[in-house]
CSV table of C-alpha atoms in Angstrom, one decimal:
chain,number,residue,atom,x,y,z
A,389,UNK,CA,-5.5,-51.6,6.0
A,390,UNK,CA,-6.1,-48.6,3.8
A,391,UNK,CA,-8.8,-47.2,6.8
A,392,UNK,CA,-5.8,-47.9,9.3
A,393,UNK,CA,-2.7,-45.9,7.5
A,394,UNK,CA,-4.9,-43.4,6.6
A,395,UNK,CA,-5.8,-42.7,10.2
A,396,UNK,CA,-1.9,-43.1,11.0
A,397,UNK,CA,-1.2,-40.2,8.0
A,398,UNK,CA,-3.9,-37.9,10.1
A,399,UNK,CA,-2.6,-38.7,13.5
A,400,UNK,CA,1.3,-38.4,12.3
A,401,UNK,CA,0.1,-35.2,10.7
A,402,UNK,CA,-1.7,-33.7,13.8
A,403,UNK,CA,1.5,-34.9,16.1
A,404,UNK,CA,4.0,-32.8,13.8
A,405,UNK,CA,1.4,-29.8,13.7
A,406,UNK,CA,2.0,-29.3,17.4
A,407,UNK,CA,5.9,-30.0,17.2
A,408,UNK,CA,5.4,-27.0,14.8
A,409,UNK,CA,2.8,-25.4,17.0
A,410,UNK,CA,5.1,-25.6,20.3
A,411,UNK,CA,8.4,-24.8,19.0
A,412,UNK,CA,6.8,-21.5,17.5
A,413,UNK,CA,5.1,-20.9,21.3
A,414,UNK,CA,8.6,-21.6,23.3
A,415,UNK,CA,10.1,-19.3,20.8
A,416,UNK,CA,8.0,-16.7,21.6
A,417,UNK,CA,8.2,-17.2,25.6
A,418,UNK,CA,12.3,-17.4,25.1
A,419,UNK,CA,11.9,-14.5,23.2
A,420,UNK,CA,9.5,-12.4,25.0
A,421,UNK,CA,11.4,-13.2,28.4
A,422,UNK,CA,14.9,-11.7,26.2
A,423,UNK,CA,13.4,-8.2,25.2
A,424,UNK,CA,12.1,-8.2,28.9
A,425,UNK,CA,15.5,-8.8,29.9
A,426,UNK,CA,17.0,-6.4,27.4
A,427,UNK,CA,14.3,-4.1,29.1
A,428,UNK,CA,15.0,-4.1,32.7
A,429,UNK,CA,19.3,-3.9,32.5
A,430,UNK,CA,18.5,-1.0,30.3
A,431,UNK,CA,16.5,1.2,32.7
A,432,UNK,CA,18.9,-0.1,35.4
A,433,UNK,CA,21.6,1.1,33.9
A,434,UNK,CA,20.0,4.4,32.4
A,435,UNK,CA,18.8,4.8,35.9
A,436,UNK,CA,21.7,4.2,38.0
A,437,UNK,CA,23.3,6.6,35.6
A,438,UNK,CA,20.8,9.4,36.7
A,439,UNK,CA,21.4,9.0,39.9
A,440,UNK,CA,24.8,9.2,40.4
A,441,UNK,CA,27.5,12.2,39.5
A,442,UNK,CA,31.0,12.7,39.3
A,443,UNK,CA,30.0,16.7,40.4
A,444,UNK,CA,30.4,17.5,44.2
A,445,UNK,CA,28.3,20.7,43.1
A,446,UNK,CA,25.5,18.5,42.1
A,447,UNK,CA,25.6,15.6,44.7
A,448,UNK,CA,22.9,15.4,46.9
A,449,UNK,CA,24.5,12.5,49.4
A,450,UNK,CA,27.6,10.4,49.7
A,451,UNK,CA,27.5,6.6,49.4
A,452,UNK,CA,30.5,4.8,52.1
A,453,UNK,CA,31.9,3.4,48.6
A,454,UNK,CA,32.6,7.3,47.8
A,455,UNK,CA,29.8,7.5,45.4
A,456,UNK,CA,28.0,10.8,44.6
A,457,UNK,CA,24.1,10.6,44.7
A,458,UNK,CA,22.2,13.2,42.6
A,459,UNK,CA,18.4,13.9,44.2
A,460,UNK,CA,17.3,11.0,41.9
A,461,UNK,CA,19.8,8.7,43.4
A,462,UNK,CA,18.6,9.9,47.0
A,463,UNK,CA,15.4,9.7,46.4
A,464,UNK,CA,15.3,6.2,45.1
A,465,UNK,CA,18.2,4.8,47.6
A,466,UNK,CA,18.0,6.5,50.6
A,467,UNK,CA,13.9,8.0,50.9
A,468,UNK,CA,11.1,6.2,52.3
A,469,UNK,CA,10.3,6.0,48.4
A,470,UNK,CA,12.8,3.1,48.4
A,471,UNK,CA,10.4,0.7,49.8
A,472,UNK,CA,7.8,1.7,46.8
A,473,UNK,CA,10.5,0.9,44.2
A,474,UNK,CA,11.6,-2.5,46.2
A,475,UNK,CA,8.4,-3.8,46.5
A,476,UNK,CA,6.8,-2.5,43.2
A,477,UNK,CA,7.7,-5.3,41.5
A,478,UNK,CA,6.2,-8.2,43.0
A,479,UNK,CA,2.7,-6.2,42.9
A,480,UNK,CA,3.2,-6.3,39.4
A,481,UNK,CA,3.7,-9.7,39.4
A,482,UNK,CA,0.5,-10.0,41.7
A,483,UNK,CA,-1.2,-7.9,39.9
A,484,UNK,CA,-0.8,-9.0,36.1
A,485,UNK,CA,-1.4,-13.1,37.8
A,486,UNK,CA,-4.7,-12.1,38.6
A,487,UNK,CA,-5.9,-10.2,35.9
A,488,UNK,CA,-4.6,-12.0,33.1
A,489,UNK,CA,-8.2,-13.6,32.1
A,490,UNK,CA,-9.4,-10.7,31.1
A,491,UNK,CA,-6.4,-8.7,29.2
A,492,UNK,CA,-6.0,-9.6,25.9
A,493,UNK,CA,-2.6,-11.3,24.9
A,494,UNK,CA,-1.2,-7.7,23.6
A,495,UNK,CA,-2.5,-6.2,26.6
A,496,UNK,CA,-0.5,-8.6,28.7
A,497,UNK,CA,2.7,-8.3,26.6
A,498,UNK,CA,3.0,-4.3,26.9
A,499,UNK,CA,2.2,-5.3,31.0
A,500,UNK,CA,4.8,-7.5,31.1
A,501,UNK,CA,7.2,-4.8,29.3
A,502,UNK,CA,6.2,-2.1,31.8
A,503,UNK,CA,7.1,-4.4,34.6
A,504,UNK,CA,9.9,-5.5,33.3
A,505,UNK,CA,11.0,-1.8,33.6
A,506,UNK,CA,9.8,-1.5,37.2
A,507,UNK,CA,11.8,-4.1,37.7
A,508,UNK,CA,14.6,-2.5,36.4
A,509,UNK,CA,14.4,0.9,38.4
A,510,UNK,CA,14.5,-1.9,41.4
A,511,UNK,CA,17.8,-3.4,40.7
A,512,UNK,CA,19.3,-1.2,39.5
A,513,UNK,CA,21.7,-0.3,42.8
A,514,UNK,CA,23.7,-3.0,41.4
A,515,UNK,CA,25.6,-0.3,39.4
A,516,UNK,CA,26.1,1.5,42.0
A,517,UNK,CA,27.4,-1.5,44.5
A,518,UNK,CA,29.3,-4.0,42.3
A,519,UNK,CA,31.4,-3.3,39.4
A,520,UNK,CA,30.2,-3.2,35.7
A,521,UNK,CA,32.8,-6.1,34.8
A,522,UNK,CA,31.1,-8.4,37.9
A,523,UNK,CA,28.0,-7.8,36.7
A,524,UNK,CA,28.8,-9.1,33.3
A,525,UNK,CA,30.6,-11.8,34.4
A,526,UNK,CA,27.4,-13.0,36.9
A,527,UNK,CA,25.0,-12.3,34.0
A,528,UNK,CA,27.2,-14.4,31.4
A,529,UNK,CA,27.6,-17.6,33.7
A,530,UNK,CA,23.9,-17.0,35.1
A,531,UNK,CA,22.9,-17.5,31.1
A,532,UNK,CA,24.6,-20.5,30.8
A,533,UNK,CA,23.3,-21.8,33.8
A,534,UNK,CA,19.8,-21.0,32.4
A,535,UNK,CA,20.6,-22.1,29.0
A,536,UNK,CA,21.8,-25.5,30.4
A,537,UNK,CA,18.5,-25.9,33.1
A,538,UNK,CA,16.5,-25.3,30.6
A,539,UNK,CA,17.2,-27.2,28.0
A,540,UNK,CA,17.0,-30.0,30.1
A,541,UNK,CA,13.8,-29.1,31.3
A,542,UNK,CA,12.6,-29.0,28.0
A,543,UNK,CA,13.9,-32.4,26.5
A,544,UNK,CA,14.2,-34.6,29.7
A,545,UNK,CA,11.4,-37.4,29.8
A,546,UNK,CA,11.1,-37.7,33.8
A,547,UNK,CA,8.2,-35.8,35.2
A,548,UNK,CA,9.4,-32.9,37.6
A,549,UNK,CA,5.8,-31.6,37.7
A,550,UNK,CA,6.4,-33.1,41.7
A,551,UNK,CA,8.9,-30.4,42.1
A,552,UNK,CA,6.5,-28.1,42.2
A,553,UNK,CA,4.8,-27.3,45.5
A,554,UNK,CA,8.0,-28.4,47.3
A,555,UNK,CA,9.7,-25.7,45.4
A,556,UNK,CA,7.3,-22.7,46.0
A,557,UNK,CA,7.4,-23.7,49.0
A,558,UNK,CA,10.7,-23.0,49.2
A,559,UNK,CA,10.1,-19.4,47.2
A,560,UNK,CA,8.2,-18.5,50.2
A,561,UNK,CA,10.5,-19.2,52.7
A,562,UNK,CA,12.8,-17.5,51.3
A,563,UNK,CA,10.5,-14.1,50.3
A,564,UNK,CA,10.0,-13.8,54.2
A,565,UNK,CA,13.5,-14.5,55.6
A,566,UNK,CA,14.5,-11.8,53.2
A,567,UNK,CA,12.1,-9.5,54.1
A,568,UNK,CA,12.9,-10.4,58.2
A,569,UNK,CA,16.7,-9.6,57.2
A,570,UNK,CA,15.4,-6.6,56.2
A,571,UNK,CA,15.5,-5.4,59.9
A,572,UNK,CA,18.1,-7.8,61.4
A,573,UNK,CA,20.9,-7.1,58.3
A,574,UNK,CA,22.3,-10.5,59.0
A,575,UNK,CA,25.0,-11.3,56.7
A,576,UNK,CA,24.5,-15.1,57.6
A,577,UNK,CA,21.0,-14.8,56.9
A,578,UNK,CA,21.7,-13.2,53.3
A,579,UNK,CA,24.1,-15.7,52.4
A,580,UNK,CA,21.7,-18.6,53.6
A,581,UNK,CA,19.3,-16.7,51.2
A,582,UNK,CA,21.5,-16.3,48.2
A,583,UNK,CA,22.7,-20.3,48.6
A,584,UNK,CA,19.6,-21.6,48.8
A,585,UNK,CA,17.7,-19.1,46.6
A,586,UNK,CA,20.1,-20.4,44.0
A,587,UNK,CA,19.4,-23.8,43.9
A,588,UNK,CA,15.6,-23.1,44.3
A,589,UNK,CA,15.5,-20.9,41.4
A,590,UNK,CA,17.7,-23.3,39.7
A,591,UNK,CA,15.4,-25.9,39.9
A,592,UNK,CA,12.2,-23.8,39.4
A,593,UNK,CA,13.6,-23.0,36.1
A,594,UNK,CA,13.9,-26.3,34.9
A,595,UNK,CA,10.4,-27.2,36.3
A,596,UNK,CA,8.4,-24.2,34.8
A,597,UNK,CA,9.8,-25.0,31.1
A,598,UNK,CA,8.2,-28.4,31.6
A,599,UNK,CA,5.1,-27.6,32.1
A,600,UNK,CA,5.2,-24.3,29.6
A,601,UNK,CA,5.6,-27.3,27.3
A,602,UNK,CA,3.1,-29.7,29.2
A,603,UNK,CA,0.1,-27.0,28.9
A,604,UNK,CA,0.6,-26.2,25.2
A,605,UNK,CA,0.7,-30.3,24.5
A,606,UNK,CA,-2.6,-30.4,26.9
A,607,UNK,CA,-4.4,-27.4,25.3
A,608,UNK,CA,-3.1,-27.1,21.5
A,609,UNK,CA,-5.8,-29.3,20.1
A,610,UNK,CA,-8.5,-26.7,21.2
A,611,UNK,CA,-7.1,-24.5,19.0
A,612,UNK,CA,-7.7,-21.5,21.4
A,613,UNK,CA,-5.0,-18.8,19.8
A,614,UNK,CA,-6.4,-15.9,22.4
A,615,UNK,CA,-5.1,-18.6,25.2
A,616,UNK,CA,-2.1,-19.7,24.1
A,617,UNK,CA,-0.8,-16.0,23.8
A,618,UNK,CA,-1.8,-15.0,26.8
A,619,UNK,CA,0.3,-18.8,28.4
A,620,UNK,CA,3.4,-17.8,26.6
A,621,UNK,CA,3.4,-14.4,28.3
A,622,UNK,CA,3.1,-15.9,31.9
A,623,UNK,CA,5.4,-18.6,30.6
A,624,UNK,CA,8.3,-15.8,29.8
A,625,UNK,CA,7.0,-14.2,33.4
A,626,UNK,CA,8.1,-17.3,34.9
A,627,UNK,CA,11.0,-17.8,33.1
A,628,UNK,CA,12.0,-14.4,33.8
A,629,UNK,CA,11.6,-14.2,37.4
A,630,UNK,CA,13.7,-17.1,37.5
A,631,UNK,CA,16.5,-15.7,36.0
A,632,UNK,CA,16.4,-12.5,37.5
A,633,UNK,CA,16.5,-14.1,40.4
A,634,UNK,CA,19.6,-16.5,40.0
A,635,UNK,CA,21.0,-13.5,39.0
A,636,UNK,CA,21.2,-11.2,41.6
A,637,UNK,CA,21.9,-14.4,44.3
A,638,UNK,CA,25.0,-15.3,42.4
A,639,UNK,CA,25.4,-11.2,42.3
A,640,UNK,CA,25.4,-11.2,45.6
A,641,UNK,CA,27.3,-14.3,46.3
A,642,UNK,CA,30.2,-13.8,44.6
A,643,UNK,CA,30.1,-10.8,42.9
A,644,UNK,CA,33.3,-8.0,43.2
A,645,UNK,CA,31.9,-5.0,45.3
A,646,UNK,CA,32.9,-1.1,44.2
């Protein structure tokens, strides 16, 4: 009896050593996934300031919504150099995927910082297009949203790890009829997007912070500390791409235009 409760202390022990262990990890993914976010509204903004001016003298071009462009603003919106700063981002994303065995955890986190600033020069049109109390508005109820799909990712005890493949899937889809709309400028097609991108996102959220929480269960008894840092950064990756995501869908579904 005394054998048997001593190996029930050690196990009971070792089971609240990675409660400890994992609440500490998901607070670093939620929290490297906020300073990215933090990140990429502030270059947006800063850079959608640049580009635009309230001084005819100074404008380079004229948006239809009556919106002054300096050079910047042309250069970023209206030049071949758009298609750089549109699909800049998901090379970053490409790139930091693969090469993420062989950075080191800090390496990865200042990565993930820089393209989390890309990523802000990218979006950050939005200024320019909807207004600054739409924008809030979206971002508020695409937190809660998160918040809420989250959470119940976290805590729910039915496996979603099925949800997967059907929803990548689903990411590629829509990653090529956006890129067809491109050309075609179907406002259908981008509302078919948006709808669907939502609920795919939606879904993808809840799904990654399962198994963010699956892998550290599965690998925190190796003890690896180099790994783990290195999971939480692609964990907030993922996290973040989600939200950004739902974001700019529910932006553009039902967000007020300048």
């Amino acid at each position: 009896m005394a054998e048997y409760g001593t190996i029930r202390d050690v196990a009971g022990s070792a089971a609240a050593n990675i409660d400890a262990g994992l609440r500490a990890h998901m607070n670093k993914v939620y929290g490297t996934m906020s300073v990215g976010m933090f990140i990429t509204f502030l270059a947006a903004w800063a850079i959608s300031g640049l580009a635009v001016t309230t001084d005819p003298s100074q404008a380079a071009a004229q948006m239809p919504n009556g919106k002054l462009l300096t050079s910047l603003g042309v250069a970023l919106y209206a030049s071949p150099l758009k298609w750089v700063v549109m699909f800049a981002p998901l090379a970053f994303v490409f790139g930091l995927s693969a090469a993420i065995n062989k950075m080191s955890a800090a390496t990865a986190q200042t990565v993930f910082y820089i393209f989390a600033t890309v990523m802000g020069v990218s979006i950050s049109s939005i200024f320019l297009v909807f207004t600054g109390y739409s924008i809030i508005q979206i971002f508020l109820v695409t937190s809660i949203a998160f918040a809420g799909l989250s959470l119940w990712g976290y805590t729910t005890q039915k496996d979603i790890s099925g949800w997967g493949s059907f929803l990548i899937m689903g990411v590629i889809g829509l990653v090529v009829a956006s890129i067809v709309n491109i050309w075609l400028a179907s406002p259908a097609i981008m509302f078919a997007v948006s709808a669907i991108g939502v609920l795919i996102f939606a879904g993808l959220t809840a799904y990654d912070t399962q198994r963010i929480k699956t892998e550290y269960v599965a690998h925190a008894h190796h003890g690896d500390t180099e790994w783990l840092g290195k999971a939480a950064i692609m964990g907030a990756l993922s996290l973040y791409l989600n939200f950004i995501n739902m974001f700019m869908m529910l932006l553009s579904l039902f967000g007020n235009r300048e």
